[in-house]
Coordinates of C-alpha atoms in Angstrom, one line a residue:
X23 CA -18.7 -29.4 -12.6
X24 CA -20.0 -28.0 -15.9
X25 CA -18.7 -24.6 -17.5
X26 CA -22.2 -23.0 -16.2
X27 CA -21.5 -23.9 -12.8
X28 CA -18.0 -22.9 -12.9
X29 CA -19.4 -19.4 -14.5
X30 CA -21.3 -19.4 -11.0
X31 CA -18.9 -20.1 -8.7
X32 CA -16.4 -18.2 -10.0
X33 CA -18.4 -15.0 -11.0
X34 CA -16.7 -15.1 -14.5
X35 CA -19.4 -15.0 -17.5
X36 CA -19.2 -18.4 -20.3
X37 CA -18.3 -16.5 -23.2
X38 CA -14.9 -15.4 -21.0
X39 CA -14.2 -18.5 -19.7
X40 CA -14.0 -20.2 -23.3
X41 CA -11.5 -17.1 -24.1
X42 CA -9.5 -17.7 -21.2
X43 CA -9.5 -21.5 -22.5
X44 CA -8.6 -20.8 -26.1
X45 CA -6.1 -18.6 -25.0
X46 CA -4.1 -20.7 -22.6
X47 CA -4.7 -18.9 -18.9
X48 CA -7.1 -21.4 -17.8
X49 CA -6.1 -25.3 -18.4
X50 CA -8.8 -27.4 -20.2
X51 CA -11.1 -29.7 -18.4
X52 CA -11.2 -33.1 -18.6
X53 CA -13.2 -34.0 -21.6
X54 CA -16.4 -35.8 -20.5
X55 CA -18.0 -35.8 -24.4
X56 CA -17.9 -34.4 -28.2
X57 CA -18.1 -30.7 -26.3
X58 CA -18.5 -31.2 -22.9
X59 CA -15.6 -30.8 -20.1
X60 CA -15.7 -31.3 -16.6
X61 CA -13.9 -28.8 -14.6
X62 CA -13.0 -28.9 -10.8
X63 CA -12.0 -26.6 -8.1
X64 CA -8.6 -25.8 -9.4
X65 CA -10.7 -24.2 -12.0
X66 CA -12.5 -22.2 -9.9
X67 CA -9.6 -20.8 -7.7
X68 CA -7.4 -19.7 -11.1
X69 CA -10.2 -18.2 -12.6
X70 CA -10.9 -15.9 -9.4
X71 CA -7.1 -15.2 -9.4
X72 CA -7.5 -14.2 -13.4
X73 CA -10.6 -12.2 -11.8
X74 CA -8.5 -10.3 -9.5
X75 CA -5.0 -9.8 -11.7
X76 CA -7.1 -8.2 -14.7
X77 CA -10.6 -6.6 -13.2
X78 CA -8.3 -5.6 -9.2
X79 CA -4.9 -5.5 -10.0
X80 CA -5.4 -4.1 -13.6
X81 CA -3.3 -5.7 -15.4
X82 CA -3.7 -6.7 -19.6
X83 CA -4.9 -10.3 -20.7
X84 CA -1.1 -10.4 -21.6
X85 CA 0.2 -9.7 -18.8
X86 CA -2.2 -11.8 -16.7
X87 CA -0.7 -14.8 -19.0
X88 CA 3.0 -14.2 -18.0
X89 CA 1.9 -13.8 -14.2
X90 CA 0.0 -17.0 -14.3
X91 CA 2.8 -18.7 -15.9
X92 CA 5.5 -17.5 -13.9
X93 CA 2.9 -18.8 -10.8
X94 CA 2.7 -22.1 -12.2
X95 CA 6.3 -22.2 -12.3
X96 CA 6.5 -21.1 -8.5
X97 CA 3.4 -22.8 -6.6
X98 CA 6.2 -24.3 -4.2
X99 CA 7.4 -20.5 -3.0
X100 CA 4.7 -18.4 -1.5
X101 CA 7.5 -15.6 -1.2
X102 CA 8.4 -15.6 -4.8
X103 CA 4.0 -16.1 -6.0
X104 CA 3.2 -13.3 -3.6
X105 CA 5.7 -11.0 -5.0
X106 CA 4.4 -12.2 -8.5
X107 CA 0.9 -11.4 -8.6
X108 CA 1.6 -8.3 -6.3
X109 CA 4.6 -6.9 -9.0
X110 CA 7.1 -6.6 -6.1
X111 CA 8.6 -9.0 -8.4
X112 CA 8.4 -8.2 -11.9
X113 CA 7.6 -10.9 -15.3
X114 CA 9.7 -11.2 -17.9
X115 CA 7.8 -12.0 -21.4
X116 CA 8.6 -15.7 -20.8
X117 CA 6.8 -16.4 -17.9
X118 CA 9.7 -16.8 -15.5
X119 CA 10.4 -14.4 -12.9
X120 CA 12.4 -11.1 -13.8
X121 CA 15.0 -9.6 -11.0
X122 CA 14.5 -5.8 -12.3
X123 CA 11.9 -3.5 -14.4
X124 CA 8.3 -3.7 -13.9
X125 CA 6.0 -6.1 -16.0
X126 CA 4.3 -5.5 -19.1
X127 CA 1.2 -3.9 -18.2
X128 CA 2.8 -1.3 -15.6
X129 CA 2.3 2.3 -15.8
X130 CA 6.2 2.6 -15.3
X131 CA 8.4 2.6 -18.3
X132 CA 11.6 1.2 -18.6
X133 CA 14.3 3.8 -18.4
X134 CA 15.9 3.4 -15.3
X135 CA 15.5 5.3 -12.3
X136 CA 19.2 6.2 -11.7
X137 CA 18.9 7.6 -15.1
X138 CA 16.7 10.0 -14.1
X139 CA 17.2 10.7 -10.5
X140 CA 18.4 14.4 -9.9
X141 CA 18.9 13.9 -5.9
X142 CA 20.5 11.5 -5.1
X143 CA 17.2 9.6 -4.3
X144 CA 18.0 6.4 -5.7
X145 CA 21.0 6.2 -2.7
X146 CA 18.0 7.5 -0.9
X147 CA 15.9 4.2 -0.9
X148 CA 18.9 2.2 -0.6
X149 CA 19.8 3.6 2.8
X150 CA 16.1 3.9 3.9
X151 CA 15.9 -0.3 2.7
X152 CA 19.2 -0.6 4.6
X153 CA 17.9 1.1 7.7
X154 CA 15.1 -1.1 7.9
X155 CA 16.8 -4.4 7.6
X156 CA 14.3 -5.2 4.6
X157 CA 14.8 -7.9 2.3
X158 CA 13.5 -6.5 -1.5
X159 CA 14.0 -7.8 -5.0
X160 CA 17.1 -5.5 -6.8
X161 CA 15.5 -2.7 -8.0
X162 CA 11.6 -3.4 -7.0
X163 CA 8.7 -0.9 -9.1
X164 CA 7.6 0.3 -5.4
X165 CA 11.6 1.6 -4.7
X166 CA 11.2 3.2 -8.1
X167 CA 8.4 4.8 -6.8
X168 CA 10.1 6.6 -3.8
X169 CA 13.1 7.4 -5.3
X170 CA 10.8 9.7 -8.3
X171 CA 8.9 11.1 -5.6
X172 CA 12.1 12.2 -3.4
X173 CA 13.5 13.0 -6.6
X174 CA 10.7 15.5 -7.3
X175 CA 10.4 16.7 -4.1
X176 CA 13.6 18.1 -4.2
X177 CA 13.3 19.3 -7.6
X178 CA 10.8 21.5 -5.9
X179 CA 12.7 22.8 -3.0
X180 CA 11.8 20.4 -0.3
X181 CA 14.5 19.0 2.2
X182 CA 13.4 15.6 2.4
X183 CA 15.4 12.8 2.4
X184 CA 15.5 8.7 3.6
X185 CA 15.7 10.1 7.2
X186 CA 12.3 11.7 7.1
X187 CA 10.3 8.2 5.5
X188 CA 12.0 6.4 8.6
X189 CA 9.0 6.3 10.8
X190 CA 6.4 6.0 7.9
X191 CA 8.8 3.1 7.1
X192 CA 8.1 1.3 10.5
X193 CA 4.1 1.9 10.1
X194 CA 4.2 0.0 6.5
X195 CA 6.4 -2.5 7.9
X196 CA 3.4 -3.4 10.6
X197 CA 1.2 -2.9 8.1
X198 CA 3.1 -5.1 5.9
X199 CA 2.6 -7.3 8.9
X200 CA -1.1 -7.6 9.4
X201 CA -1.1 -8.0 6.0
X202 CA 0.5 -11.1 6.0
X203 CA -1.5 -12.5 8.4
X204 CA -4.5 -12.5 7.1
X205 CA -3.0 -14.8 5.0
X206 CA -2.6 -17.6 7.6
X207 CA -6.1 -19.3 6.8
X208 CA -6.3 -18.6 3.2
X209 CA -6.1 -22.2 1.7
X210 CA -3.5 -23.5 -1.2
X211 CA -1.2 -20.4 -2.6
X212 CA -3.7 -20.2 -5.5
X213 CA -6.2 -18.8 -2.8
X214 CA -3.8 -17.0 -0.9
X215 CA -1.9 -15.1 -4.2
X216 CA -6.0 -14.1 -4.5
X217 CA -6.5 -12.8 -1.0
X218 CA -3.1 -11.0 -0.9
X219 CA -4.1 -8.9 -4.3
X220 CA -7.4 -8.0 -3.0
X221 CA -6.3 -6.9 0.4
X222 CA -3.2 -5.0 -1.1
X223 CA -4.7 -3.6 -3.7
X224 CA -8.6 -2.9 -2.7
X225 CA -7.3 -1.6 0.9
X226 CA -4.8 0.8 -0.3
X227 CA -7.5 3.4 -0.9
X228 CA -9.3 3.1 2.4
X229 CA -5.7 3.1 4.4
X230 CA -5.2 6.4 2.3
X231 CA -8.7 7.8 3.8
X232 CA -7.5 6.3 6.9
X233 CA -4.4 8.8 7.2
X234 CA -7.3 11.7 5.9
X235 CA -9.4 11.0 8.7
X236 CA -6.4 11.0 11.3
X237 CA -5.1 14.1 9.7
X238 CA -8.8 15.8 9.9
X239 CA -9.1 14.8 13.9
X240 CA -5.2 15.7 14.6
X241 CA -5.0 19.3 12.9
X242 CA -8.9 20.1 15.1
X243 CA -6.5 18.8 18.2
X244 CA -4.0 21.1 17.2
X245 CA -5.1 24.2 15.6
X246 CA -8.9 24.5 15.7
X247 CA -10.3 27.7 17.2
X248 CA -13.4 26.9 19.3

């Protein structure tokens, strides 16, 4: 297909695709004239998944370029590209996969966690991961994440520990679940990296109006006055 016709399919406008060309996240087509290139579904699918890292995921060109290279590295190991474009796994600057700190792009900086941790929280996510039986990266952003927030809530006076995220723990893990399997009919891992962002990242908001909803209809169960 043309560069027009890949602009179509892949809802990505000319003038980007040539940038995404000259800078090296999408590989050149096969040269059919002087300046003329024929591209082919390949194309299409890594331009959708550039789509999805930069406009979904929000990530920088930059950081879209280490991603994509540390995917081309790891086509073979749907675990390891899932984790990838996702940023369970983080990206060093070299492209290759990265077992601790977040990416360049993420709103997290780089000081560790334990470094600031006031509670004990970091222990915390250890246990809860331990209690679980889950198998994580060392030192994943999202454990980052629970270990700040434990270690805040503590800073203001709430008892709240591992113990307490137990049973939220056992909803995410089958949500974590039906997740995955929407994944089953999803193509090559190209396609499914692509599917995984979207669903991750564009359903995070509704399943957070979800719990709103059930909170609204639980508390008029509970404690409405009729």
């Amino acid at each position: 297909m043309r560069i027009s016709e890949l602009s179509r399919r892949s809802g990505v406008s000319i003038p980007t695709i040539k940038y995404y060309l000259r800078d090296g996240l999408l590989p050149p087509g096969r040269a059919t004239a002087a300046n003329q290139a024929a591209y082919d579904e390949e194309h299409v699918r890594r331009l959708r998944l550039i789509r999805s890292l930069i406009g979904v995921r929000g990530l920088s060109v930059s950081a879209t370029k280490d991603v994509l290279a540390a995917v081309d590295d790891n086509q073979g190991d749907l675990h390891l590209l899932l984790g990838l474009v996702l940023g369970a796994l983080p990206v060093e600057r070299s492209g290759r996969p990265s077992r601790s700190g977040p990416e360049e792009g993420s709103e997290r900086d780089a000081e560790p966690v334990a470094e600031r941790d006031a509670g004990g929280a970091v222990d915390d996510v250890a246990a809860l991961t331990a209690e679980m039986g889950w198998q994580t990266s060392p030192n994943p952003p999202a454990a980052q994440v629970i270990s700040e927030t434990l270690a805040t809530m503590r800073a203001l006076g709430v008892d709240y520990d591992w113990r307490s995220l137990v049973p939220y723990a056992e909803l995410a893990d089958r949500t974590a679940q039906l997740d995955l399997d929407q994944l089953q009919d999803a193509g090559d891992p190209l396609q499914q990296a692509e599917r995984a962002l979207l669903l991750t990242v564009l359903l995070e908001p509704a399943l957070l109006a979800l719990r709103r909803l059930a909170q609204e209809h639980h508390s008029a169960l509970r404690f409405r006055n009729d």
